[in-house]
Amino acid sequence: MYHNILTQKEHPDYNRIKKITNVLIKLIETEAIYFSRHLEEKINIGIITVLVSENNQHSWEDIYEYASNFFKAYPEFSFRVFSADWVKESLSHGNIFFIMHCSEHELVYSTDESSSVVVLKKINAKRLIKKTEETFRFDFKDSGIIGRDRSFHLRCENYSMAAYTIHHELRLIFVFATWFLTGEWVGEHSLEKLQKGLGNFSSTL
């Protein structure tokens, strides 16, 4: 079932989004697809978020492997792929990506039995933001401890450990930014890879 943009032929991105949507629903067992603009300008056209059906038989690794080549062919878009289970779990931790990018206004395709769309429609914004606050508060405790360690190592002139803690602080900043801008909590430790991943969603990070 097509929604919003894909029912408005006068929309400037109608043809490209419809083409990509038609390929995606053949490539991945899809429950819903959203199209939204970036928070910053001059990155690319926008974000296409795909919610994978709960009935999908493929492993997560397989989906990423065969979809990634398709995504590379369309650099004018940034892509996000989530399972229905991940959406529910992520919302329970206060992930506000879905408020910003997966509203009814951004919905371009859904199946009639899409449970993810129903869940997203029922989001209580105040409760979600409270959860977001709790998550950041908890994780910033770690950041504060790391900051104290850095100061201690600098006073002791242990510069290799000071450099390690600075790396860890920067990594946390990138992880928080990735969670906010892409909806994904990543376990990556390479600052280069984290920054490269953020490049599709931010022109300043």
C-alpha positions as a LaTeX table, in Angstrom:
\begin{tabular}{lrrr}
\hline
Residue & $x$ (\AA) & $y$ (\AA) & $z$ (\AA) \\
\hline
Met1 & 0.00 & 0.00 & 0.00 \\
Tyr2 & 1.49 & 3.35 & $-1.05$ \\
His3 & 1.19 & 6.49 & 1.10 \\
Asn4 & 1.89 & 10.22 & 0.97 \\
Ile5 & 4.77 & 10.99 & $-1.43$ \\
Leu6 & 4.11 & 7.95 & $-3.61$ \\
Thr7 & 0.56 & 9.09 & $-4.21$ \\
Gln8 & 1.66 & 12.64 & $-5.16$ \\
Lys9 & 3.17 & 12.60 & $-8.64$ \\
Glu10 & 3.99 & 16.29 & $-8.43$ \\
His11 & 6.44 & 15.66 & $-5.56$ \\
Pro12 & 9.99 & 16.51 & $-6.83$ \\
Asp13 & 11.41 & 13.16 & $-5.69$ \\
Tyr14 & 8.40 & 11.02 & $-6.63$ \\
Asn15 & 10.03 & 9.00 & $-9.43$ \\
Arg16 & 13.26 & 8.20 & $-7.58$ \\
Ile17 & 11.56 & 7.25 & $-4.32$ \\
Lys18 & 8.94 & 5.10 & $-6.07$ \\
Lys19 & 11.64 & 3.28 & $-8.06$ \\
Ile20 & 13.69 & 2.55 & $-4.92$ \\
Thr21 & 10.59 & 1.50 & $-2.97$ \\
Asn22 & 9.55 & $-0.96$ & $-5.67$ \\
Val23 & 13.02 & $-2.55$ & $-5.68$ \\
Leu24 & 13.25 & $-2.67$ & $-1.87$ \\
Ile25 & 9.95 & $-4.52$ & $-1.41$ \\
Lys26 & 11.21 & $-7.15$ & $-3.86$ \\
Leu27 & 14.67 & $-7.32$ & $-2.29$ \\
Ile28 & 13.65 & $-7.38$ & 1.38 \\
Glu29 & 10.51 & $-8.73$ & 3.03 \\
Thr30 & 9.36 & $-5.29$ & 4.09 \\
Glu31 & 6.74 & $-4.15$ & 6.57 \\
Ala32 & 7.08 & $-0.40$ & 6.05 \\
Ile33 & 9.24 & 2.22 & 4.31 \\
Tyr34 & 9.63 & 5.87 & 5.31 \\
Phe35 & 11.23 & 8.83 & 3.56 \\
Ser36 & 12.39 & 11.80 & 5.63 \\
Arg37 & 14.67 & 14.80 & 5.33 \\
His38 & 17.97 & 15.13 & 7.19 \\
Leu39 & 18.24 & 17.45 & 10.19 \\
Glu40 & 21.03 & 19.25 & 8.30 \\
Glu41 & 21.01 & 20.54 & 4.75 \\
Lys42 & 23.40 & 19.67 & 1.91 \\
Ile43 & 23.93 & 16.00 & 2.84 \\
Asn44 & 21.75 & 14.31 & 0.22 \\
Ile45 & 18.06 & 14.08 & $-0.71$ \\
Gly46 & 17.04 & 12.32 & 2.49 \\
Ile47 & 16.77 & 9.15 & 4.58 \\
Ile48 & 14.96 & 6.00 & 3.48 \\
Thr49 & 14.12 & 3.87 & 6.53 \\
Val50 & 13.12 & 0.26 & 5.92 \\
Leu51 & 11.34 & $-1.80$ & 8.60 \\
Val52 & 11.84 & $-5.51$ & 7.92 \\
Ser53 & 8.85 & $-7.81$ & 8.33 \\
Glu54 & 8.64 & $-10.07$ & 11.38 \\
Asn55 & 8.04 & $-12.91$ & 8.88 \\
Asn56 & 11.40 & $-12.37$ & 7.20 \\
Gln57 & 13.28 & $-15.67$ & 6.84 \\
His58 & 16.75 & $-14.24$ & 6.12 \\
Ser59 & 19.43 & $-13.55$ & 8.71 \\
Trp60 & 20.25 & $-9.95$ & 9.55 \\
Glu61 & 23.76 & $-10.38$ & 8.12 \\
Asp62 & 22.36 & $-11.65$ & 4.80 \\
Ile63 & 19.99 & $-8.69$ & 4.52 \\
Tyr64 & 22.81 & $-6.22$ & 5.06 \\
Glu65 & 25.11 & $-8.03$ & 2.64 \\
Tyr66 & 22.79 & $-8.06$ & $-0.36$ \\
Ala67 & 21.17 & $-4.72$ & 0.40 \\
Ser68 & 24.45 & $-2.82$ & 0.91 \\
Asn69 & 25.40 & $-3.09$ & $-2.78$ \\
Phe70 & 21.99 & $-1.74$ & $-3.74$ \\
Phe71 & 22.40 & 1.16 & $-1.28$ \\
Lys72 & 25.80 & 2.07 & $-2.77$ \\
Ala73 & 24.12 & 2.54 & $-6.16$ \\
Tyr74 & 22.00 & 5.36 & $-4.71$ \\
Pro75 & 24.37 & 7.74 & $-2.84$ \\
Glu76 & 21.74 & 10.47 & $-3.12$ \\
Phe77 & 19.92 & 8.72 & $-0.24$ \\
Ser78 & 20.96 & 7.53 & 3.21 \\
Phe79 & 19.47 & 4.15 & 4.15 \\
Arg80 & 18.47 & 2.67 & 7.51 \\
Val81 & 17.19 & $-0.89$ & 7.96 \\
Phe82 & 15.61 & $-2.11$ & 11.19 \\
Ser83 & 13.73 & $-5.19$ & 12.32 \\
Ala84 & 10.34 & $-4.79$ & 13.97 \\
Asp85 & 11.82 & $-6.20$ & 17.21 \\
Trp86 & 14.63 & $-3.65$ & 17.16 \\
Val87 & 12.11 & $-0.81$ & 16.77 \\
Lys88 & 10.21 & $-1.92$ & 19.88 \\
Glu89 & 13.35 & $-2.47$ & 21.94 \\
Ser90 & 14.89 & 0.79 & 20.78 \\
Leu91 & 11.78 & 2.77 & 21.70 \\
Ser92 & 11.87 & 1.24 & 25.19 \\
His93 & 15.32 & 2.87 & 25.61 \\
Gly94 & 14.10 & 6.26 & 24.37 \\
Asn95 & 15.41 & 6.24 & 20.79 \\
Ile96 & 13.92 & 9.40 & 19.26 \\
Phe97 & 15.09 & 8.65 & 15.70 \\
Phe98 & 11.68 & 7.10 & 15.03 \\
Ile99 & 9.80 & 10.22 & 16.17 \\
Met100 & 11.89 & 12.35 & 13.83 \\
His101 & 11.89 & 10.08 & 10.78 \\
Cys102 & 9.03 & 7.57 & 10.98 \\
Ser103 & 5.82 & 9.51 & 11.43 \\
Glu104 & 2.65 & 9.03 & 9.36 \\
His105 & 3.75 & 12.00 & 7.24 \\
Glu106 & 6.96 & 10.19 & 6.21 \\
Leu107 & 5.33 & 6.80 & 5.55 \\
Val108 & 5.58 & 5.92 & 1.84 \\
Tyr109 & 4.78 & 2.19 & 1.90 \\
Ser110 & 3.31 & $-0.34$ & 4.34 \\
Thr111 & 1.72 & $-3.75$ & 4.33 \\
Asp112 & $-1.84$ & $-3.97$ & 5.62 \\
Glu113 & $-0.75$ & $-6.04$ & 8.63 \\
Ser114 & 2.25 & $-3.85$ & 9.58 \\
Ser115 & 2.63 & $-4.07$ & 13.36 \\
Ser116 & 5.58 & $-1.61$ & 13.35 \\
Val117 & 3.42 & 1.16 & 11.89 \\
Val118 & 0.84 & 0.58 & 14.63 \\
Val119 & 3.56 & 0.73 & 17.31 \\
Leu120 & 4.97 & 3.96 & 15.90 \\
Lys121 & 1.52 & 5.55 & 15.74 \\
Lys122 & 1.06 & 4.85 & 19.44 \\
Ile123 & 4.28 & 6.51 & 20.60 \\
Asn124 & 3.79 & 8.66 & 23.69 \\
Ala125 & 6.24 & 11.50 & 22.94 \\
Lys126 & 6.55 & 12.72 & 26.56 \\
Arg127 & 7.22 & 9.24 & 27.90 \\
Leu128 & 9.73 & 8.54 & 25.11 \\
Ile129 & 11.68 & 11.75 & 25.78 \\
Lys130 & 11.79 & 10.88 & 29.50 \\
Lys131 & 13.31 & 7.51 & 28.56 \\
Thr132 & 15.80 & 9.30 & 26.28 \\
Glu133 & 16.82 & 11.52 & 29.19 \\
Glu134 & 17.33 & 8.49 & 31.45 \\
Thr135 & 19.48 & 6.73 & 28.83 \\
Phe136 & 21.72 & 9.76 & 28.28 \\
Arg137 & 22.03 & 10.40 & 32.02 \\
Phe138 & 23.10 & 6.80 & 32.62 \\
Asp139 & 25.65 & 6.78 & 29.80 \\
Phe140 & 27.07 & 10.21 & 30.63 \\
Lys141 & 28.04 & 8.81 & 34.05 \\
Asp142 & 30.54 & 6.62 & 32.19 \\
Ser143 & 31.71 & 9.67 & 30.27 \\
Gly144 & 32.33 & 11.58 & 33.52 \\
Ile145 & 34.36 & 8.71 & 34.97 \\
Ile146 & 36.47 & 8.54 & 31.81 \\
Gly147 & 37.06 & 12.30 & 32.04 \\
Arg148 & 38.35 & 11.97 & 35.61 \\
Asp149 & 40.67 & 9.15 & 34.49 \\
Arg150 & 42.05 & 11.37 & 31.73 \\
Ser151 & 42.85 & 14.17 & 34.18 \\
Phe152 & 44.55 & 11.70 & 36.53 \\
His153 & 46.74 & 10.24 & 33.76 \\
Leu154 & 47.73 & 13.71 & 32.55 \\
Arg155 & 48.77 & 14.75 & 36.08 \\
Cys156 & 50.85 & 11.56 & 36.32 \\
Glu157 & 52.33 & 12.26 & 32.86 \\
Asn158 & 51.06 & 8.88 & 31.68 \\
Tyr159 & 50.34 & 10.16 & 28.19 \\
Ser160 & 49.62 & 6.83 & 26.52 \\
Met161 & 46.77 & 6.16 & 28.99 \\
Ala162 & 45.61 & 9.78 & 28.65 \\
Ala163 & 45.45 & 9.31 & 24.87 \\
Tyr164 & 43.50 & 6.08 & 25.35 \\
Thr165 & 40.90 & 7.81 & 27.56 \\
Ile166 & 40.59 & 10.70 & 25.07 \\
His167 & 39.94 & 8.11 & 22.35 \\
His168 & 37.26 & 6.53 & 24.55 \\
Glu169 & 35.62 & 9.93 & 25.21 \\
Leu170 & 35.51 & 10.73 & 21.49 \\
Arg171 & 34.11 & 7.27 & 20.77 \\
Leu172 & 31.23 & 7.86 & 23.22 \\
Ile173 & 30.43 & 11.17 & 21.52 \\
Phe174 & 30.29 & 9.43 & 18.13 \\
Val175 & 28.18 & 6.57 & 19.53 \\
Phe176 & 25.66 & 9.02 & 21.03 \\
Ala177 & 25.58 & 11.03 & 17.79 \\
Thr178 & 25.08 & 7.83 & 15.76 \\
Trp179 & 22.21 & 6.75 & 18.01 \\
Phe180 & 20.54 & 10.14 & 17.63 \\
Leu181 & 21.08 & 10.58 & 13.87 \\
Thr182 & 20.77 & 6.99 & 12.60 \\
Gly183 & 18.71 & 5.16 & 15.24 \\
Glu184 & 21.45 & 2.55 & 15.78 \\
Trp185 & 23.54 & 1.88 & 18.89 \\
Val186 & 26.89 & 0.74 & 17.48 \\
Gly187 & 29.66 & $-1.29$ & 19.07 \\
Glu188 & 32.37 & 0.00 & 16.71 \\
His189 & 35.62 & 1.25 & 18.35 \\
Ser190 & 37.34 & 2.77 & 15.32 \\
Leu191 & 36.86 & 6.55 & 15.32 \\
Glu192 & 37.54 & 6.61 & 11.58 \\
Lys193 & 34.75 & 4.10 & 10.85 \\
Leu194 & 32.35 & 5.83 & 13.23 \\
Gln195 & 32.97 & 9.20 & 11.60 \\
Lys196 & 32.67 & 7.71 & 8.11 \\
Gly197 & 29.32 & 6.15 & 9.02 \\
Leu198 & 28.05 & 9.48 & 10.34 \\
Gly199 & 29.07 & 11.22 & 7.12 \\
Asn200 & 25.86 & 9.98 & 5.44 \\
Phe201 & 23.78 & 11.71 & 8.10 \\
Ser202 & 25.76 & 14.78 & 9.12 \\
Ser203 & 27.97 & 17.25 & 7.29 \\
Thr204 & 29.54 & 18.58 & 10.50 \\
Leu205 & 30.65 & 15.39 & 12.29 \\
\hline
\end{tabular}
